[in-house]
Short mmCIF file of C-alpha atoms and ligand atoms in Angstrom, two decimals:
data_model
loop_
_atom_site.label_atom_id
_atom_site.label_comp_id
_atom_site.label_asym_id
_atom_site.label_seq_id
_atom_site.Cartn_x
_atom_site.Cartn_y
_atom_site.Cartn_z
CA MET R 213 2.80 7.60 8.31
CA ILE R 214 5.50 7.03 11.38
CA TYR R 215 4.78 6.81 15.15
CA LYS R 216 8.03 10.09 15.96
CA LYS R 217 8.27 10.26 19.83
CA ASN R 218 4.96 8.68 20.16
CA LYS R 219 3.11 10.84 17.95
CA LEU R 220 1.85 10.11 14.55
CA ASN R 221 3.44 11.69 11.60
CA ILE R 222 2.55 12.51 8.08
CA ASP R 223 5.35 13.66 6.07
CA GLY R 224 6.51 15.75 8.95
CA ILE R 225 3.58 16.92 10.41
CA ASN R 226 2.38 15.85 13.73
CA ILE R 227 -1.23 14.73 13.32
CA ASP R 228 -1.90 15.81 16.74
CA PHE R 229 -1.31 19.50 16.15
CA LEU R 230 -3.96 18.90 13.23
CA ALA R 231 -6.75 17.90 15.41
CA ARG R 232 -6.10 20.79 17.64
CA LYS R 233 -5.82 23.10 14.31
CA PHE R 234 -8.55 22.80 12.22
CA ASN R 235 -11.19 20.53 15.13
CA THR R 236 -12.54 16.87 13.59
CA PRO R 237 -13.55 14.61 11.98
CA ILE R 238 -10.65 15.85 9.38
CA TYR R 239 -9.41 13.86 5.86
CA CYS R 240 -6.15 13.96 5.38
CA TYR R 241 -4.47 13.47 2.93
CA SER R 242 -0.74 13.13 1.28
CA LEU R 243 0.85 13.93 -1.67
CA LYS R 244 3.78 12.64 -0.85
CA LYS R 245 1.96 9.10 -1.15
CA ILE R 246 -0.14 9.96 -3.51
CA LYS R 247 3.14 10.38 -5.72
CA GLU R 248 4.30 7.90 -4.23
CA ASN R 249 1.41 5.35 -5.31
CA ILE R 250 1.57 6.78 -8.88
CA LEU R 251 5.23 5.84 -9.51
CA ASN R 252 4.60 2.63 -8.20
CA PHE R 253 1.71 1.58 -10.23
CA THR R 254 3.84 3.48 -13.76
CA ASN R 255 7.00 1.58 -12.74
CA ASN R 256 5.22 -1.24 -12.39
CA PHE R 257 3.81 -1.05 -15.92
CA ASN R 258 6.40 0.46 -17.64
CA LYS R 259 7.01 -2.21 -20.51
CA ILE R 260 3.38 -1.68 -21.67
CA ASN R 261 3.07 2.12 -21.27
CA PRO R 262 -0.43 2.62 -20.59
CA LEU R 263 -3.02 5.62 -20.31
CA ILE R 264 -3.70 5.71 -16.70
CA CYS R 265 -7.17 7.08 -16.22
CA PHE R 266 -8.14 7.65 -12.57
CA ALA R 267 -11.25 6.61 -11.42
CA VAL R 268 -12.40 9.65 -10.09
CA LYS R 269 -15.50 7.85 -8.44
CA ALA R 270 -12.73 6.57 -5.40
CA ASN R 271 -11.80 10.82 -4.72
CA THR R 272 -13.53 13.58 -6.51
CA ASN R 273 -12.03 16.97 -5.04
CA VAL R 274 -11.28 18.87 -7.20
CA LYS R 275 -7.60 20.03 -5.77
CA ILE R 276 -6.04 16.81 -5.27
CA LEU R 277 -7.94 15.89 -9.07
CA LYS R 278 -5.42 18.70 -10.31
CA GLU R 279 -2.42 16.95 -8.34
CA ILE R 280 -3.08 13.83 -10.26
CA LYS R 281 -3.42 15.59 -13.45
CA ASN R 282 0.14 16.82 -12.49
CA PHE R 283 1.54 13.40 -12.86
CA ASN R 284 0.01 12.82 -16.29
CA LEU R 285 -2.82 11.09 -16.16
CA GLY R 286 -6.17 11.09 -17.21
CA ALA R 287 -9.65 10.47 -16.07
CA ASP R 288 -12.00 7.90 -16.10
CA VAL R 289 -15.29 9.59 -15.05
CA VAL R 290 -19.19 7.91 -14.94
CA SER R 291 -21.23 10.49 -14.49
CA ILE R 292 -21.88 14.59 -15.83
CA GLY R 293 -20.38 15.65 -12.68
CA GLU R 294 -16.90 14.00 -12.59
CA LEU R 295 -16.55 14.66 -16.00
CA MET R 296 -17.31 18.04 -15.12
CA LYS R 297 -14.54 17.92 -12.34
CA ALA R 298 -12.23 16.52 -14.43
CA ILE R 299 -12.35 19.19 -16.47
CA LYS R 300 -12.63 21.55 -14.10
CA ALA R 301 -9.43 20.37 -12.63
CA GLY R 302 -7.68 20.52 -16.18
CA ILE R 303 -7.36 16.91 -16.75
CA LYS R 304 -7.66 16.95 -21.30
CA PRO R 305 -10.94 15.28 -22.60
CA LYS R 306 -8.22 13.83 -24.76
CA LYS R 307 -7.52 11.76 -21.88
CA ILE R 308 -10.77 11.06 -20.69
CA VAL R 309 -13.33 8.24 -21.25
CA PHE R 310 -17.08 7.90 -20.06
CA SER R 311 -17.82 4.47 -18.15
CA GLY R 312 -21.53 3.80 -16.62
CA VAL R 313 -24.58 2.01 -16.86
CA GLY R 314 -26.89 4.34 -17.73
CA LYS R 315 -25.61 7.57 -18.81
CA THR R 316 -28.76 9.97 -19.93
CA LYS R 317 -29.05 11.97 -23.30
CA THR R 318 -27.78 15.51 -21.65
CA GLU R 319 -24.50 13.34 -20.35
CA ILE R 320 -24.27 11.69 -23.72
CA GLU R 321 -24.51 15.19 -25.58
CA TYR R 322 -22.08 17.08 -22.88
CA ALA R 323 -19.38 14.73 -23.37
CA ILE R 324 -19.44 14.78 -26.96
CA GLN R 325 -19.18 18.15 -27.36
CA LYS R 326 -16.46 18.26 -24.46
CA LYS R 327 -14.66 16.07 -27.09
CA ILE R 328 -13.91 13.55 -24.90
CA LEU R 329 -11.30 10.14 -25.76
CA LEU R 330 -14.30 7.28 -25.34
CA ILE R 331 -17.29 6.69 -24.51
CA ASN R 332 -17.47 3.18 -23.29
CA ALA R 333 -21.28 1.83 -23.98
CA GLU R 334 -23.11 -0.85 -21.97
CA SER R 335 -25.50 -1.96 -24.00
CA LYS R 336 -27.31 -2.02 -27.00
CA SER R 337 -29.45 0.83 -26.29
CA GLU R 338 -26.83 2.67 -25.46
CA ILE R 339 -25.06 2.72 -28.61
CA LEU R 340 -28.35 3.35 -30.20
CA GLU R 341 -28.60 6.73 -28.25
CA ILE R 342 -24.89 8.01 -29.01
CA GLU R 343 -25.43 6.98 -32.56
CA LYS R 344 -28.90 9.39 -32.73
CA ILE R 345 -27.33 12.87 -30.71
CA ALA R 346 -24.23 11.69 -33.40
CA LYS R 347 -26.38 12.27 -36.28
CA ILE R 348 -28.52 15.24 -35.02
CA LYS R 349 -24.76 16.80 -33.98
CA LYS R 350 -23.23 15.47 -37.64
CA ARG R 351 -20.89 14.34 -35.97
CA ILE R 352 -18.77 11.01 -35.75
CA VAL R 353 -18.22 10.20 -32.17
CA ASP R 354 -15.33 7.81 -30.60
CA VAL R 355 -16.35 4.43 -28.51
CA GLY R 356 -15.94 1.98 -27.03
CA ILE R 357 -17.84 -1.11 -26.10
CA ARG R 358 -17.88 -2.88 -22.21
CA LEU R 359 -18.28 -6.77 -22.67
CA ASN R 360 -18.96 -8.71 -19.57
CA PRO R 361 -15.97 -11.15 -19.32
CA ASN R 362 -17.98 -13.75 -16.90
CA THR R 363 -14.88 -13.80 -14.69
CA ASP R 364 -15.11 -13.55 -11.27
CA ALA R 365 -12.46 -11.57 -9.42
CA LYS R 366 -12.57 -13.44 -6.58
CA THR R 367 -13.01 -9.71 -4.01
CA ILE R 368 -16.22 -8.62 -1.78
CA ARG R 369 -19.62 -9.68 -3.33
CA GLN R 370 -20.75 -5.92 -3.52
CA ILE R 371 -18.07 -5.05 -5.63
CA SER R 372 -17.62 -7.32 -7.76
CA THR R 373 -18.83 -6.35 -11.63
CA GLY R 374 -17.60 -9.07 -13.98
CA LYS R 375 -19.88 -11.83 -13.84
CA LYS R 376 -22.68 -12.60 -15.67
CA GLU R 377 -24.91 -12.16 -13.07
CA ASN R 378 -23.59 -8.44 -13.18
CA LYS R 379 -25.38 -5.16 -14.52
CA PHE R 380 -22.00 -4.63 -16.14
CA GLY R 381 -21.55 -4.74 -19.94
CA VAL R 382 -22.92 -7.21 -22.32
CA ASN R 383 -22.16 -10.50 -23.09
CA GLU R 384 -19.85 -11.99 -25.97
CA LYS R 385 -23.02 -12.30 -28.17
CA ILE R 386 -24.19 -9.26 -27.55
CA PHE R 387 -20.57 -7.83 -27.99
CA LEU R 388 -20.00 -8.71 -31.13
CA GLN R 389 -23.55 -8.10 -32.94
CA LEU R 390 -22.80 -4.79 -31.29
CA VAL R 391 -19.22 -4.92 -32.67
CA ASN R 392 -20.87 -5.22 -36.49
CA TYR R 393 -23.53 -2.63 -35.86
CA VAL R 394 -21.05 0.01 -35.01
CA ARG R 395 -18.71 -0.52 -37.88
CA SER R 396 -21.01 0.56 -40.44
CA SER R 397 -22.08 2.92 -38.36
CA LYS R 398 -21.76 6.49 -40.16
CA TYR R 399 -21.57 8.71 -36.71
CA LEU R 400 -19.53 5.61 -34.77
CA ASN R 401 -16.62 5.47 -34.57
CA LEU R 402 -15.62 1.93 -32.79
CA LYS R 403 -11.87 2.64 -31.22
CA CYS R 404 -12.38 0.59 -27.54
CA LEU R 405 -13.15 -2.70 -25.74
CA SER R 406 -14.05 -2.42 -22.02
CA VAL R 407 -14.27 -4.34 -19.28
CA HIS R 408 -13.60 -3.83 -15.40
CA ILE R 409 -14.38 -6.99 -13.31
CA GLY R 410 -14.16 -5.73 -9.91
CA SER R 411 -12.48 -3.70 -7.38
CA GLN R 412 -10.45 -4.37 -4.45
CA ILE R 413 -8.65 -7.20 -6.09
CA LEU R 414 -5.52 -8.94 -4.57
CA SER R 415 -4.51 -11.39 -7.04
CA HIS R 416 -2.90 -11.35 -10.59
CA LYS R 417 -5.31 -13.90 -11.31
CA PRO R 418 -8.67 -12.51 -11.93
CA TYR R 419 -7.18 -10.49 -14.70
CA GLN R 420 -5.26 -13.41 -16.10
CA LYS R 421 -8.55 -14.86 -16.73
CA MET R 422 -10.35 -11.78 -18.00
CA LEU R 423 -7.19 -11.97 -20.55
CA ILE R 424 -7.60 -15.07 -22.62
CA VAL R 425 -11.52 -14.43 -22.39
CA LEU R 426 -10.65 -11.46 -24.24
CA ASP R 427 -8.21 -12.67 -26.25
CA LYS R 428 -10.84 -15.42 -27.71
CA ILE R 429 -13.42 -12.99 -28.02
CA ILE R 430 -11.18 -10.34 -29.81
CA GLU R 431 -10.45 -13.11 -32.34
CA LYS R 432 -13.78 -14.01 -33.26
CA SER R 433 -14.61 -10.34 -33.31
CA LYS R 434 -12.14 -10.11 -36.90
CA TYR R 435 -11.64 -6.29 -35.63
CA LYS R 436 -8.20 -4.35 -34.81
CA PHE R 437 -9.69 -2.00 -31.78
CA ASP R 438 -7.01 1.15 -30.60
CA TYR R 439 -7.92 0.76 -27.31
CA ILE R 440 -8.00 -2.29 -24.89
CA ASP R 441 -10.07 -0.31 -21.48
CA LEU R 442 -9.19 -3.08 -18.88
CA GLY R 443 -10.43 -1.42 -16.02
CA GLY R 444 -9.34 -0.78 -12.55
CA GLY R 445 -9.48 -2.70 -9.34
CA MET R 446 -6.18 -3.42 -8.14
CA GLY R 447 -6.69 -3.45 -4.61
CA ILE R 448 -4.56 -2.25 -1.32
CA ASP R 449 -3.56 -3.75 1.59
CA TYR R 450 -5.77 -2.83 4.15
CA SER R 451 -4.91 -5.31 7.08
CA HIS R 452 -1.31 -3.86 6.70
CA ASN R 453 0.56 -7.72 6.68
CA ASN R 454 1.64 -7.16 3.16
CA THR R 455 -0.92 -8.99 1.46
CA LYS R 456 -0.48 -7.20 -2.15
CA ILE R 457 -1.02 -7.87 -5.76
CA ASN R 458 1.51 -8.43 -8.55
CA LEU R 459 1.46 -5.98 -10.33
CA LYS R 460 4.61 -6.97 -11.68
CA LYS R 461 2.83 -10.65 -12.90
CA TYR R 462 -0.50 -8.91 -14.45
CA SER R 463 1.73 -6.31 -16.40
CA SER R 464 3.83 -9.06 -17.89
CA TYR R 465 0.57 -10.99 -18.86
CA VAL R 466 -0.74 -7.98 -20.44
CA GLU R 467 2.88 -7.76 -22.78
CA LYS R 468 1.69 -10.95 -23.79
CA PHE R 469 -1.71 -9.84 -25.25
CA ILE R 470 -0.58 -7.07 -26.77
CA LYS R 471 2.31 -8.53 -28.82
CA LYS R 472 -0.58 -10.21 -29.87
CA ASN R 473 -3.25 -7.53 -30.05
CA ASN R 474 -0.90 -4.01 -29.95
CA SER R 475 -3.59 -1.88 -28.69
CA LYS R 476 -3.18 0.79 -26.69
CA ILE R 477 -4.06 0.21 -23.06
CA ILE R 478 -5.34 1.75 -20.93
CA PHE R 479 -6.20 1.79 -17.00
CA GLU R 480 -8.85 2.85 -14.90
CA PRO R 481 -6.98 2.40 -11.13
CA GLY R 482 -8.27 4.45 -8.01
CA ARG R 483 -8.43 3.30 -4.88
CA SER R 484 -4.62 2.24 -6.30
CA ILE R 485 -4.23 5.28 -6.17
CA ILE R 486 -5.24 7.73 -3.17
CA GLY R 487 -6.75 4.25 -1.27
CA ASN R 488 -3.62 4.17 1.21
CA ALA R 489 -2.90 8.08 1.01
CA GLY R 490 -5.75 8.93 3.45
CA ILE R 491 -6.87 9.07 7.05
CA LEU R 492 -9.55 10.16 8.67
CA ILE R 493 -8.85 11.86 12.04
CA THR R 494 -11.40 11.86 14.70
CA LYS R 495 -11.94 12.11 18.15
CA ILE R 496 -13.33 10.49 21.17
CA ILE R 497 -16.32 12.13 22.31
CA TYR R 498 -17.41 9.25 25.16
CA ILE R 499 -17.09 6.03 26.72
CA LYS R 500 -19.01 4.37 27.75
CA GLU R 501 -19.46 0.37 29.28
CA GLY R 502 -21.86 -1.38 27.56
CA PHE R 503 -23.22 -5.05 28.75
CA LYS R 504 -20.48 -6.53 27.27
CA LYS R 505 -17.93 -4.17 26.15
CA ASN R 506 -16.43 -0.87 25.98
CA PHE R 507 -17.79 1.33 23.46
CA ILE R 508 -15.77 4.44 21.76
CA ILE R 509 -18.00 6.77 20.75
CA LEU R 510 -16.58 8.32 17.70
CA ASP R 511 -17.21 12.33 16.28
CA ALA R 512 -16.93 10.60 12.95
CA ALA R 513 -19.56 8.09 11.96
CA MET R 514 -20.93 6.36 8.39
CA ASN R 515 -22.24 9.00 7.30
CA ASP R 516 -17.87 10.16 7.09
CA PHE R 517 -17.30 7.06 5.89
CA MET R 518 -19.60 4.71 4.54
CA ARG R 519 -17.04 1.44 4.17
CA PRO R 520 -17.68 -0.47 6.75
CA ALA R 521 -21.09 -0.23 6.77
CA LEU R 522 -21.48 -1.13 3.65
CA TYR R 523 -18.77 -3.45 3.05
CA ALA R 524 -18.14 -4.20 6.64
CA ALA R 525 -14.66 -3.44 5.28
CA GLN R 526 -11.58 -3.38 8.02
CA HIS R 527 -9.83 -0.18 8.64
CA LYS R 528 -7.04 -0.19 10.88
CA ILE R 529 -7.32 1.94 13.62
CA LEU R 530 -4.48 4.16 14.93
CA PRO R 531 -4.29 6.29 18.31
CA LEU R 532 -2.14 9.62 17.37
CA LYS R 533 -0.45 9.25 21.01
CA LYS R 534 0.70 5.98 21.64
CA THR R 535 0.77 5.85 25.34
CA ARG R 536 3.45 3.84 27.75
CA ASN R 537 0.94 2.60 29.80
CA ARG R 538 1.22 -0.99 28.93
CA SER R 539 -2.50 -2.00 29.97
CA LYS R 540 -4.40 -3.09 26.99
CA LYS R 541 -8.55 -2.97 26.59
CA SER R 542 -11.08 -4.22 23.93
CA TYR R 543 -12.83 -1.20 22.51
CA GLU R 544 -15.49 -1.05 20.02
CA PHE R 545 -15.19 2.02 18.22
CA VAL R 546 -18.91 3.40 17.02
CA GLY R 547 -19.95 7.30 15.50
CA PRO R 548 -22.61 8.87 17.54
CA ILE R 549 -25.49 7.47 14.09
CA CYS R 550 -28.90 6.25 15.68
CA GLU R 551 -27.69 2.70 13.24
CA SER R 552 -26.01 -0.35 14.65
CA THR R 553 -24.18 -0.16 11.73
CA ASP R 554 -22.53 2.73 12.50
CA LYS R 555 -19.65 1.23 13.24
CA PHE R 556 -15.87 1.41 12.43
CA ALA R 557 -14.43 -1.63 14.50
CA THR R 558 -13.63 -3.64 16.92
CA ILE R 559 -10.63 -4.12 18.34
CA LYS R 560 -8.76 -6.35 20.66
CA ASN R 561 -6.33 -5.01 23.15
CA PHE R 562 -5.71 -1.46 22.22
CA GLN R 563 -4.01 0.90 24.14
CA LYS R 564 -6.18 2.26 26.98
CA LEU R 565 -7.93 5.28 25.46
CA ASN R 566 -9.45 7.78 27.97
CA GLU R 567 -12.22 10.67 26.50
CA LYS R 568 -11.10 13.83 23.99
CA ASP R 569 -8.30 11.25 22.70
CA PHE R 570 -7.85 11.12 18.76
CA LEU R 571 -7.45 8.68 16.92
CA ALA R 572 -6.86 7.72 12.64
CA ILE R 573 -9.08 5.68 10.87
CA CYS R 574 -6.44 4.55 8.26
CA ASP R 575 -6.65 4.14 4.19
CA VAL R 576 -9.80 6.45 3.32
CA GLY R 577 -8.40 7.93 0.43
CA ALA R 578 -10.49 5.97 -1.76
CA TYR R 579 -14.32 5.91 -2.00
CA GLY R 580 -13.99 7.79 2.03
CA THR R 581 -15.42 11.56 0.87
CA SER R 582 -17.34 10.43 -2.47
CA LEU R 583 -18.82 8.17 -0.49
CA SER R 584 -19.92 10.09 2.49
CA SER R 585 -23.53 12.32 2.73
CA ASN R 586 -25.36 14.52 5.85
CA TYR R 587 -27.41 11.42 6.72
CA ASN R 588 -28.52 13.02 10.11
CA VAL R 589 -27.81 16.25 9.19
CA ARG R 590 -23.99 16.16 9.87
CA PRO R 591 -21.82 18.45 7.90
CA LYS R 592 -19.52 16.70 5.61
CA PRO R 593 -15.46 16.75 7.12
CA VAL R 594 -13.22 19.58 5.87
CA GLU R 595 -10.34 18.14 3.47
CA ILE R 596 -6.34 19.04 4.25
CA LEU R 597 -3.62 17.93 1.92
CA ILE R 598 0.04 17.77 2.47
CA LYS R 599 1.95 19.09 0.18
CA ALA R 600 5.92 18.80 0.85
CA SER R 601 5.23 19.75 4.43
CA LYS R 602 2.98 22.21 4.38
CA VAL R 603 -1.15 21.78 4.90
CA TYR R 604 -3.81 23.38 2.68
CA ILE R 605 -7.15 22.98 3.14
CA ILE R 606 -8.67 21.65 -0.22
CA ASN R 607 -12.14 21.70 1.45
CA LYS R 608 -13.54 23.75 3.74
CA ARG R 609 -15.60 22.22 6.37
CA GLN R 610 -19.24 22.09 5.85
CA LYS R 611 -21.21 24.83 7.44
CA LEU R 612 -24.51 23.57 9.14
CA SER R 613 -26.07 26.65 7.93
CA GLU R 614 -25.68 25.24 4.26
CA LEU R 615 -27.61 22.66 5.52
CA ILE R 616 -30.35 24.24 7.02
N1 LIG Z 142 -13.28 1.64 -13.70
C1 LIG Z 142 -14.45 1.82 -13.50
C2 LIG Z 142 -15.55 0.87 -14.42
C3 LIG Z 142 -14.98 1.04 -12.18
O1 LIG Z 142 -16.28 1.34 -11.82
C4 LIG Z 142 -14.76 1.54 -10.70
C5 LIG Z 142 -14.85 1.23 -9.96
C6 LIG Z 142 -12.81 1.56 -11.68
C7 LIG Z 142 -12.58 1.70 -12.56
C8 LIG Z 142 -11.42 1.83 -10.44
O2 LIG Z 142 -12.12 0.95 -9.56
P1 LIG Z 142 -10.70 0.76 -8.52
O3 LIG Z 142 -9.12 0.92 -9.35
O4 LIG Z 142 -10.81 1.93 -7.55
O5 LIG Z 142 -10.73 -0.51 -7.40
N2 LIG Z 142 -17.07 1.64 -3.17
C9 LIG Z 142 -16.79 0.88 -3.65
C10 LIG Z 142 -15.82 0.23 -4.25
C11 LIG Z 142 -16.63 0.59 -6.17
C12 LIG Z 142 -15.82 0.46 -6.35
C13 LIG Z 142 -16.74 1.23 -8.13
N3 LIG Z 142 -15.92 1.01 -9.95
C14 LIG Z 142 -15.39 0.71 -2.22
O6 LIG Z 142 -15.71 1.47 -1.35
O7 LIG Z 142 -14.43 -1.15 -1.72
#
């Protein structure tokens, strides 16, 4: 995104034009950026030639999944719905892995029927359930076991998943018991060790620690895993001040790791593929003077974009038109929903704004629409994709009639 003649542009398209044409709020994605992110990811890890399974939970739009599939990525899914969407997008089942602590019988049956690459089990009970279904279906099912490596991802508490207090995976003792159990099962084929320690991780160090834990446990298990699924979690630069994770370093540790263990690596990135490829375009409904601050009341709200309300996440906000006027103001950007957490940001020294001005909330491509809801009976925004400087509607704005 750049300003051209003081107007914000995406891939040669003036965003102000989009705002007027489609009405706001709008989720707008750039395919160019998605491509750039995928190339960046594959280049950084080219020495280990991993299978990259896009974490569908980050963005579940089927048209976007189709584009991602065209770059040969697979999918990481956590529900039957995500699995159906991945298949609908044309992603080959043999490139799909299924994670999650609570897969139901129906979900497991569907995954087996579709012959996906791996069901990554997260408990003893789940292993028994998969085995039971496999036996009834007279099938041998490829499974992974998710380890909880008790590694601190040093990220926001709510999105940390690899510590012993988290519900994910199994501890070392149970992991080793399950390896032995699955090894001797007639209906299960143990293929994979999986981990995922958290999301929005900005340092390579937690991953380095995680790999040390894996090394040890693989040695103890005396088992050769065909796949090691390292999960996702690679963070992005929301603050736009060059705080980037060093993927090359991470890759060099993985390289060493596979020299010893010689397994195919799977990654499950979500945010790093799509996070910075989306913006939420919104209009100022009113400007209201408060006791101590001025509220900018937008037509987008926490139901459209939850991250600030859920995790106090900071997202950059940009005006679609830069004004020459030098006067600056402090603003609190809020939505119209009846909750005090319906707030996007407080920003000092913002250009002076007027009612009906348009703004862009940045980096909403991941966990934007996928976390959105109809709270306050608000229809979900239209989604558009910019592809080779053309604009495509990839999801219509929800109609009020669909909700009422
Ligand atoms: N694999 C597994 C098993 C996961 O649980 C997740 C994310 C991923 C992969 C993808 O992680 P990523 O590369 O996108 O960091 N709603 C939160 C993020 C929750 C992430 C949940 N699991 C947010 O908006 O920050």
